[in-house]
Short mmCIF file of N, CA and C in Angstrom, two decimals:
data_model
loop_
_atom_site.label_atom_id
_atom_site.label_comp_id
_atom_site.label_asym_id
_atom_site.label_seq_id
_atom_site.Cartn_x
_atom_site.Cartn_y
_atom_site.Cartn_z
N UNK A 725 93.72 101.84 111.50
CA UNK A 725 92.40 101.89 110.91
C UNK A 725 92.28 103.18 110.11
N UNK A 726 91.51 103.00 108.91
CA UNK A 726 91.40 104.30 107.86
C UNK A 726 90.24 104.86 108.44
N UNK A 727 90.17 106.12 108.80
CA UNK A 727 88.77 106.67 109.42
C UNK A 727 87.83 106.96 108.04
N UNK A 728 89.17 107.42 106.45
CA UNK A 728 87.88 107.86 105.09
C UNK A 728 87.06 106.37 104.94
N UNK A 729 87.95 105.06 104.88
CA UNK A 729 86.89 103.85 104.56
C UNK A 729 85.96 103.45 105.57
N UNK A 730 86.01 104.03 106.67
CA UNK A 730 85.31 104.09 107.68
C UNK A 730 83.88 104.61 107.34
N UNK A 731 84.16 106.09 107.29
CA UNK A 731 83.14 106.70 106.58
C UNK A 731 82.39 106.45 105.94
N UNK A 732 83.59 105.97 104.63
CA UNK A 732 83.12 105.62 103.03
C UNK A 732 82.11 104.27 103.53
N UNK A 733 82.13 103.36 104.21
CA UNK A 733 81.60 102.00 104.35
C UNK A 733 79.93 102.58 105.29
N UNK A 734 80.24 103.32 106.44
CA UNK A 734 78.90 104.13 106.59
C UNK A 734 78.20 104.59 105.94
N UNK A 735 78.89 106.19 104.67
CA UNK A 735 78.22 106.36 104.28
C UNK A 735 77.34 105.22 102.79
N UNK A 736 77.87 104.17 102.56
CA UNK A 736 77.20 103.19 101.80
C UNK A 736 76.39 103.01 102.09
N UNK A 737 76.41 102.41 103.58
CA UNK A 737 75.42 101.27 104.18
C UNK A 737 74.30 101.95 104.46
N UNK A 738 74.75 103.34 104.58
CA UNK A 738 73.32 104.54 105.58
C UNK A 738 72.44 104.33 103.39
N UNK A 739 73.45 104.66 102.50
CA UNK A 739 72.42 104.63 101.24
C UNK A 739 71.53 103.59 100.91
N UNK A 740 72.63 102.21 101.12
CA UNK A 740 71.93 101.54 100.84
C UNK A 740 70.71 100.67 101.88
N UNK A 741 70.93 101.37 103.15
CA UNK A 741 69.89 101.29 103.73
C UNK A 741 68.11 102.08 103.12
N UNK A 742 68.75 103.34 102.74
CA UNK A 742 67.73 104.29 102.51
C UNK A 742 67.09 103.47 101.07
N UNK A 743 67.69 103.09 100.39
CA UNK A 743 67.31 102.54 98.82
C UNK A 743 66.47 101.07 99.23
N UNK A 744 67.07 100.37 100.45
CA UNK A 744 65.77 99.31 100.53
C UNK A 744 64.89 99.77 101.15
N UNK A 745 64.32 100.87 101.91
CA UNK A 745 62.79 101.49 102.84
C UNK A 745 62.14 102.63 101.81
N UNK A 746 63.38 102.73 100.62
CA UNK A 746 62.32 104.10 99.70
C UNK A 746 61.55 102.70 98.79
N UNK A 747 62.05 101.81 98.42
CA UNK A 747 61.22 100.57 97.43
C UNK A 747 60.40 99.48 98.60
N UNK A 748 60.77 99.81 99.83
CA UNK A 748 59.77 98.98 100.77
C UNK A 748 60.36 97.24 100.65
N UNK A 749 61.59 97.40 100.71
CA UNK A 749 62.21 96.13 100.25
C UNK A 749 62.80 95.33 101.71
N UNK A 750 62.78 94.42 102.35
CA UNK A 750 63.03 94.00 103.20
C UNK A 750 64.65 94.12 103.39
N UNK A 751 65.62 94.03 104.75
CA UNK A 751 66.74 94.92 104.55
C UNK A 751 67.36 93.17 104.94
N UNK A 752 68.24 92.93 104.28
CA UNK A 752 69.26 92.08 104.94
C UNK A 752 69.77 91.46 105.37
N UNK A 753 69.26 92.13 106.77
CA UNK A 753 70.13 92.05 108.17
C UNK A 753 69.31 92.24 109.34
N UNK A 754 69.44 91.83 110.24
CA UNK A 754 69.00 91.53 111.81
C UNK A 754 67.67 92.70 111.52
N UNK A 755 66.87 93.11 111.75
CA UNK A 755 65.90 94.26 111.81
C UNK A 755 65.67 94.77 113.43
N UNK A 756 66.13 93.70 114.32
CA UNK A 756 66.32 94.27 116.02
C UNK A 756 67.91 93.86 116.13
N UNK A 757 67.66 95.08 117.88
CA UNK A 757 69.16 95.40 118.18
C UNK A 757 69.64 94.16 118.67
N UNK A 758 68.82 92.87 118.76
CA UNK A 758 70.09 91.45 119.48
C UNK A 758 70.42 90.75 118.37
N UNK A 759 69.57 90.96 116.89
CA UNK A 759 70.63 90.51 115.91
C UNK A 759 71.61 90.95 115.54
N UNK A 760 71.67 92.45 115.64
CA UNK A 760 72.31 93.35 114.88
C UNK A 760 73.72 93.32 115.75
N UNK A 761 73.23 92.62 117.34
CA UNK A 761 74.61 92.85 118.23
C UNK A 761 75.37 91.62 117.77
N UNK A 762 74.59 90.53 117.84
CA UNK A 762 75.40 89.07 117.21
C UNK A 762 76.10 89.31 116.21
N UNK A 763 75.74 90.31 115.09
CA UNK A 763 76.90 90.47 114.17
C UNK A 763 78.27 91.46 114.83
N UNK A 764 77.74 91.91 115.43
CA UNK A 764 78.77 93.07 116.08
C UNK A 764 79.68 91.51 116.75
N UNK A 765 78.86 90.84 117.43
CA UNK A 765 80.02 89.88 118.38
C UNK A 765 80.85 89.02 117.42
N UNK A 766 80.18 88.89 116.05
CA UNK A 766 81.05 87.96 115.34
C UNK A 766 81.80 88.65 114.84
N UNK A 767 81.82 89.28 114.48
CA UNK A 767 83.28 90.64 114.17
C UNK A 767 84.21 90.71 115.56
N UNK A 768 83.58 91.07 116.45
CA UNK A 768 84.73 90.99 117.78
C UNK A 768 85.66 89.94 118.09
N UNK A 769 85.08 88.63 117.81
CA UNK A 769 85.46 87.30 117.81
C UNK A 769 86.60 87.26 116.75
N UNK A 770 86.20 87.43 115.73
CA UNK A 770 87.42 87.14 114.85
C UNK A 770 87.92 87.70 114.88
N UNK A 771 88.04 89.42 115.23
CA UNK A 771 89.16 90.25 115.36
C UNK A 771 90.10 89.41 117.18
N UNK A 772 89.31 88.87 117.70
CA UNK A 772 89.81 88.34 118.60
C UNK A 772 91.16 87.23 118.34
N UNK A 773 90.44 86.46 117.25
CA UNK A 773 91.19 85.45 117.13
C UNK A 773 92.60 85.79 116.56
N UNK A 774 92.21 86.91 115.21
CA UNK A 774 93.18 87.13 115.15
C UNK A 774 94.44 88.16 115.94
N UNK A 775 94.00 88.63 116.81
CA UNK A 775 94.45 89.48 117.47
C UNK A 775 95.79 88.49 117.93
N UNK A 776 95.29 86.98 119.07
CA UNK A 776 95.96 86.06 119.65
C UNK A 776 96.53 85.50 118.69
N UNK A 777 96.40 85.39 117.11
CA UNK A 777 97.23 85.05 116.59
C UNK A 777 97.39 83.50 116.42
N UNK A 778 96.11 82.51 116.79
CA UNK A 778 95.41 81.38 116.91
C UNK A 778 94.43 81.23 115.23
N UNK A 779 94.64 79.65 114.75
CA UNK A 779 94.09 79.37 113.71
C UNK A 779 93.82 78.25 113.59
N UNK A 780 92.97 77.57 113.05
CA UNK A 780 93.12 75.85 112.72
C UNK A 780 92.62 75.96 110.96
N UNK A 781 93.58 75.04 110.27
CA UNK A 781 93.68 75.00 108.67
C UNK A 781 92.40 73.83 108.83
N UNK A 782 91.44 74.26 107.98
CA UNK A 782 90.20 73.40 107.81
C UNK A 782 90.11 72.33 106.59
N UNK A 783 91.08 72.54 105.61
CA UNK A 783 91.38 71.34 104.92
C UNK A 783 92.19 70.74 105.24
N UNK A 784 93.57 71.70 105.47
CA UNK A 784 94.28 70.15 106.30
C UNK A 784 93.71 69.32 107.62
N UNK A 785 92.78 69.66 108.34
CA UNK A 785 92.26 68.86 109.64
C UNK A 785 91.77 67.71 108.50
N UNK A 786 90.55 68.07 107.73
CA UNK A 786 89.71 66.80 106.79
C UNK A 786 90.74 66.08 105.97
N UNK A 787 92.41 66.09 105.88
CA UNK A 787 93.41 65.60 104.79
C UNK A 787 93.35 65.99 103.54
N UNK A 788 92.90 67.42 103.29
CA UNK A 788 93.07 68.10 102.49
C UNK A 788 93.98 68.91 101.76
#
């Protein structure tokens, strides 16, 4: 893991957080902490999946 894009992706999100509450603009994303965790779990999940190294091809299942 890169700790600068780490950063770099914080310090974005902290701006572009600040740029939607200085125009009073509604933000996004979850506004409480049990949405904000559901995204955290869907990130865990797929880092899960891929971790195990498990996939299913979604056009080839439909004969794509």
């Amino acid at each position: 893991m890169n700790l600068q894009l780490i950063l770099l992706g914080l310090l974005t999100g902290t701006l572009t957080g600040a740029f939607f509450a200085l125009f009073d603009v509604p933000i996004p994303a979850p506004p409480e902490l049990p949405g904000l965790m559901g995204i955290v779990g869907i990130y865990l999940g797929y880092k899960l999946v891929q971790h195990l190294g498990v996939s299913v091809d979604v056009f080839e299942s439909v004969g794509f």
